[in-house]
mmCIF file of C-alpha atoms in Angstrom:
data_model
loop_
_atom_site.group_PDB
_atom_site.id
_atom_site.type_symbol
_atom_site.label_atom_id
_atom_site.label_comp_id
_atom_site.label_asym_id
_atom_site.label_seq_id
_atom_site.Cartn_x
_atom_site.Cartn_y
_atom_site.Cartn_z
ATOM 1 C CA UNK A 17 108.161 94.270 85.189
ATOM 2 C CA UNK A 18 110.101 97.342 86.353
ATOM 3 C CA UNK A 19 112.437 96.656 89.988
ATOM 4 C CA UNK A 20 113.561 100.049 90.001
ATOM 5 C CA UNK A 21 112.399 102.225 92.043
ATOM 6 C CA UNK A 22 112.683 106.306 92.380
ATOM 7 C CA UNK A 23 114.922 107.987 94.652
ATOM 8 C CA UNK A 24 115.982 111.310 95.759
ATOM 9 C CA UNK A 25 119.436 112.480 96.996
ATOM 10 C CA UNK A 26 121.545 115.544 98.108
ATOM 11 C CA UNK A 27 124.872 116.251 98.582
ATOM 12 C CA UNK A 28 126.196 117.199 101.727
ATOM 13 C CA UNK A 29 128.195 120.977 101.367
ATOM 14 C CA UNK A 30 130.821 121.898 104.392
ATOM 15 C CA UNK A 31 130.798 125.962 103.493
ATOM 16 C CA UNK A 32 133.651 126.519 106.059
ATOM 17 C CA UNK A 33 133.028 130.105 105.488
ATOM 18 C CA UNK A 34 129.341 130.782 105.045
ATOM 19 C CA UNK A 35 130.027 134.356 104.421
ATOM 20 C CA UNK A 36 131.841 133.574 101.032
ATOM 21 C CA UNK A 37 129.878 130.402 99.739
ATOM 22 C CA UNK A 38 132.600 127.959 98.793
ATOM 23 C CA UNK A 39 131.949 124.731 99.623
ATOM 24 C CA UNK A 40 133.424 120.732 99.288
ATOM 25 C CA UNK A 41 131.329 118.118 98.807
ATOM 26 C CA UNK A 42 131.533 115.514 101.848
ATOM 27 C CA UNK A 43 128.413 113.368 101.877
ATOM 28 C CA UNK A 44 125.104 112.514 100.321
ATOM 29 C CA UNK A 45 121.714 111.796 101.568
ATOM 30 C CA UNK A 46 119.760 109.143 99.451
ATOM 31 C CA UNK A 47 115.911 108.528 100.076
ATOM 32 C CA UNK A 48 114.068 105.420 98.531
ATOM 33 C CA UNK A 49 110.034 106.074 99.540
ATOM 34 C CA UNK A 50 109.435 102.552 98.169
ATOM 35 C CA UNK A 51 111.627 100.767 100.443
ATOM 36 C CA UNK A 52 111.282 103.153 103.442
ATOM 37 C CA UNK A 53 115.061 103.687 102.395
ATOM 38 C CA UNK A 54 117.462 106.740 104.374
ATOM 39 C CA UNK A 55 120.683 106.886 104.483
ATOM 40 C CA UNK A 56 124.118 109.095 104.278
ATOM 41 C CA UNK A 57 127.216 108.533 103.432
ATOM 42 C CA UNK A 58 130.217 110.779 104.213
ATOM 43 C CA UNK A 59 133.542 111.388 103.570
ATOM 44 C CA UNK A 60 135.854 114.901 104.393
ATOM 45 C CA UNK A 61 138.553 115.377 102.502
ATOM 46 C CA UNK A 62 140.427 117.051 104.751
ATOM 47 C CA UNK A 63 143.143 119.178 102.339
ATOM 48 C CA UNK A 64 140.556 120.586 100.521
ATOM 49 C CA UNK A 65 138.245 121.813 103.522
ATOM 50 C CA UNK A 66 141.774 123.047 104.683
ATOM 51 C CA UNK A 67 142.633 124.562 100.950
ATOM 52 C CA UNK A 68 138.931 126.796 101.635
ATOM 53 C CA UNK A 69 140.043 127.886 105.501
ATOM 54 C CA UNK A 70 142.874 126.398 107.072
ATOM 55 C CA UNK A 71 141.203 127.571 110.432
ATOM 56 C CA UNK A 72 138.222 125.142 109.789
ATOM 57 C CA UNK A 73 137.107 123.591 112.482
ATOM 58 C CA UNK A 74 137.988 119.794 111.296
ATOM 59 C CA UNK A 75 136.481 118.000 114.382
ATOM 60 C CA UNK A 76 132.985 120.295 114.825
ATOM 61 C CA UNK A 77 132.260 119.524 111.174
ATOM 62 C CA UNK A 78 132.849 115.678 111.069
ATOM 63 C CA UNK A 79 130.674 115.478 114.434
ATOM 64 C CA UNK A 80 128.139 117.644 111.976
ATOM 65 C CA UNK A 81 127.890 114.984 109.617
ATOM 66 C CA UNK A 82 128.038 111.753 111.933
ATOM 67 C CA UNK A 83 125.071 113.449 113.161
ATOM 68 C CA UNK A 84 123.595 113.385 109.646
ATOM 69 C CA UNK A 85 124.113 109.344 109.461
ATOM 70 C CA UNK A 86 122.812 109.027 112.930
ATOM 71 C CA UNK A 87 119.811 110.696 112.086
ATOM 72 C CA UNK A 88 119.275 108.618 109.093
ATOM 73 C CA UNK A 89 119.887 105.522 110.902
ATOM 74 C CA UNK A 90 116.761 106.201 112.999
ATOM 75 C CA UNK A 91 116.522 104.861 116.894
ATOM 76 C CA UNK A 92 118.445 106.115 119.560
ATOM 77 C CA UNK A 93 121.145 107.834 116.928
ATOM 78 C CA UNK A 94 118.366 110.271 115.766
ATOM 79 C CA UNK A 95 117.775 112.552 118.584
ATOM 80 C CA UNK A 96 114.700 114.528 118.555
ATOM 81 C CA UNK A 97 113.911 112.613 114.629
ATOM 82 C CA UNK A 98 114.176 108.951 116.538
ATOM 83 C CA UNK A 99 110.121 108.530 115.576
ATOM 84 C CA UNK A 100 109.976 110.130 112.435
ATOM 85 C CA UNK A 101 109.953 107.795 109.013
ATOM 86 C CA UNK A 102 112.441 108.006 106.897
ATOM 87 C CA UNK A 103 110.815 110.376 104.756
ATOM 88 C CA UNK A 104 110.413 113.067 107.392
ATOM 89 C CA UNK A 105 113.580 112.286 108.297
ATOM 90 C CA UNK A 106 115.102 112.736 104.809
ATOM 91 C CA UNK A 107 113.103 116.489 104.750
ATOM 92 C CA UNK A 108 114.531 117.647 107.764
ATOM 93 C CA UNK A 109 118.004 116.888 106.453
ATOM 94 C CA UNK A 110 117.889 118.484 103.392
ATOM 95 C CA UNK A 111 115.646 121.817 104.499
ATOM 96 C CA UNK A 112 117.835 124.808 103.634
ATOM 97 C CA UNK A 113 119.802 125.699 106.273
ATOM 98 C CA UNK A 114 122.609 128.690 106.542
ATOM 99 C CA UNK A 115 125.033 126.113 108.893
ATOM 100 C CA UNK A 116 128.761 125.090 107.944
ATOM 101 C CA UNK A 117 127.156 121.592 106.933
ATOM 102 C CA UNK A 118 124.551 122.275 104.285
ATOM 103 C CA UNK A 119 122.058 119.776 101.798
ATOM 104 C CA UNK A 120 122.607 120.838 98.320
ATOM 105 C CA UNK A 121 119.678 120.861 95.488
ATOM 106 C CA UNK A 122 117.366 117.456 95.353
ATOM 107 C CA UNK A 123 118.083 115.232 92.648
ATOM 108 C CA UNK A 124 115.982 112.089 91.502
ATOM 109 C CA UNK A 125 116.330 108.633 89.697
ATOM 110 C CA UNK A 126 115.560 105.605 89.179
ATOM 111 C CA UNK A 127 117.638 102.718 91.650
ATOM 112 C CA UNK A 128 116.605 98.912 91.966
ATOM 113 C CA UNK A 129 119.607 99.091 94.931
ATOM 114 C CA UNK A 130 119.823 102.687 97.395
ATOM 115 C CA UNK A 131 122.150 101.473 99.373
ATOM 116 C CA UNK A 132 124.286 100.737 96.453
ATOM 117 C CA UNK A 133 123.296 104.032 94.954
ATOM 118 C CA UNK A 134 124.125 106.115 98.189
ATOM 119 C CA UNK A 135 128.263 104.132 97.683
ATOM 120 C CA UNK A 136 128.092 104.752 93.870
ATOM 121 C CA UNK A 137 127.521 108.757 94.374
ATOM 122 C CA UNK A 138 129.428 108.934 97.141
ATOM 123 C CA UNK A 139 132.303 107.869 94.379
ATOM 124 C CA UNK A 140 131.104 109.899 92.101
ATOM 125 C CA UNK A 141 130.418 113.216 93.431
ATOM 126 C CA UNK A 142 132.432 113.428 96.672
ATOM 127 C CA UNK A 143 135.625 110.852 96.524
#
């Protein structure tokens, strides 16, 4: 019996500068279809967004990706995506998009835990 289920995720880009394409990692989106599973962590290291443009605007981009988690979380912290299932949800967030906040390429696996899997690549890739 197989308890692991697949799952796609993205990173979360801030391209302070979309002009010149550098980015830091500072989040991930992780999608489970088979649990109805959304969700993003974040985390902005703040000396290397500064290291890219030490004119970036610090406050507009963390707002940019509590809006990411409040979409995932669904309800009232979703906006115009409150009624939308998680998968809908999940494409919206990670449609290409030329914005300082930008999903990165799709990735997949196997996870018997997303919520554990969204903490363990948030180590991983972005801490």
């Amino acid at each position: 019996m197989n308890d692991r289920d697949v799952f796609e995720y993205a990173l979360l880009r801030v391209v302070p500068r979309v002009e010149r394409g550098e980015f830091v990692n500072a989040g991930v989106v992780v999608y489970c279809r088979a649990k109805a599973f959304v969700c993003a962590r974040t985390h902005l290291d703040e000396a290397k967004l500064r290291a890219l443009d030490p004119a970036a605007d610090v406050t507009g981009v963390r707002a940019a990706l509590h809006a990411v988690e409040g979409v995932c979380q669904g309800g009232e912290h979703a906006g115009q995506a409150a009624r939308d299932d998680a998968g809908r949800r999940f494409r919206w967030l990670i449609a290409p998009r030329s914005t300082v906040v930008q999903p990165g390429p799709v990735h997949t696996g196997l996870t018997a835990d997303p919520q554990g899997e969204a903490e363990r690549l948030l180590d991983l890739l972005v801490r």
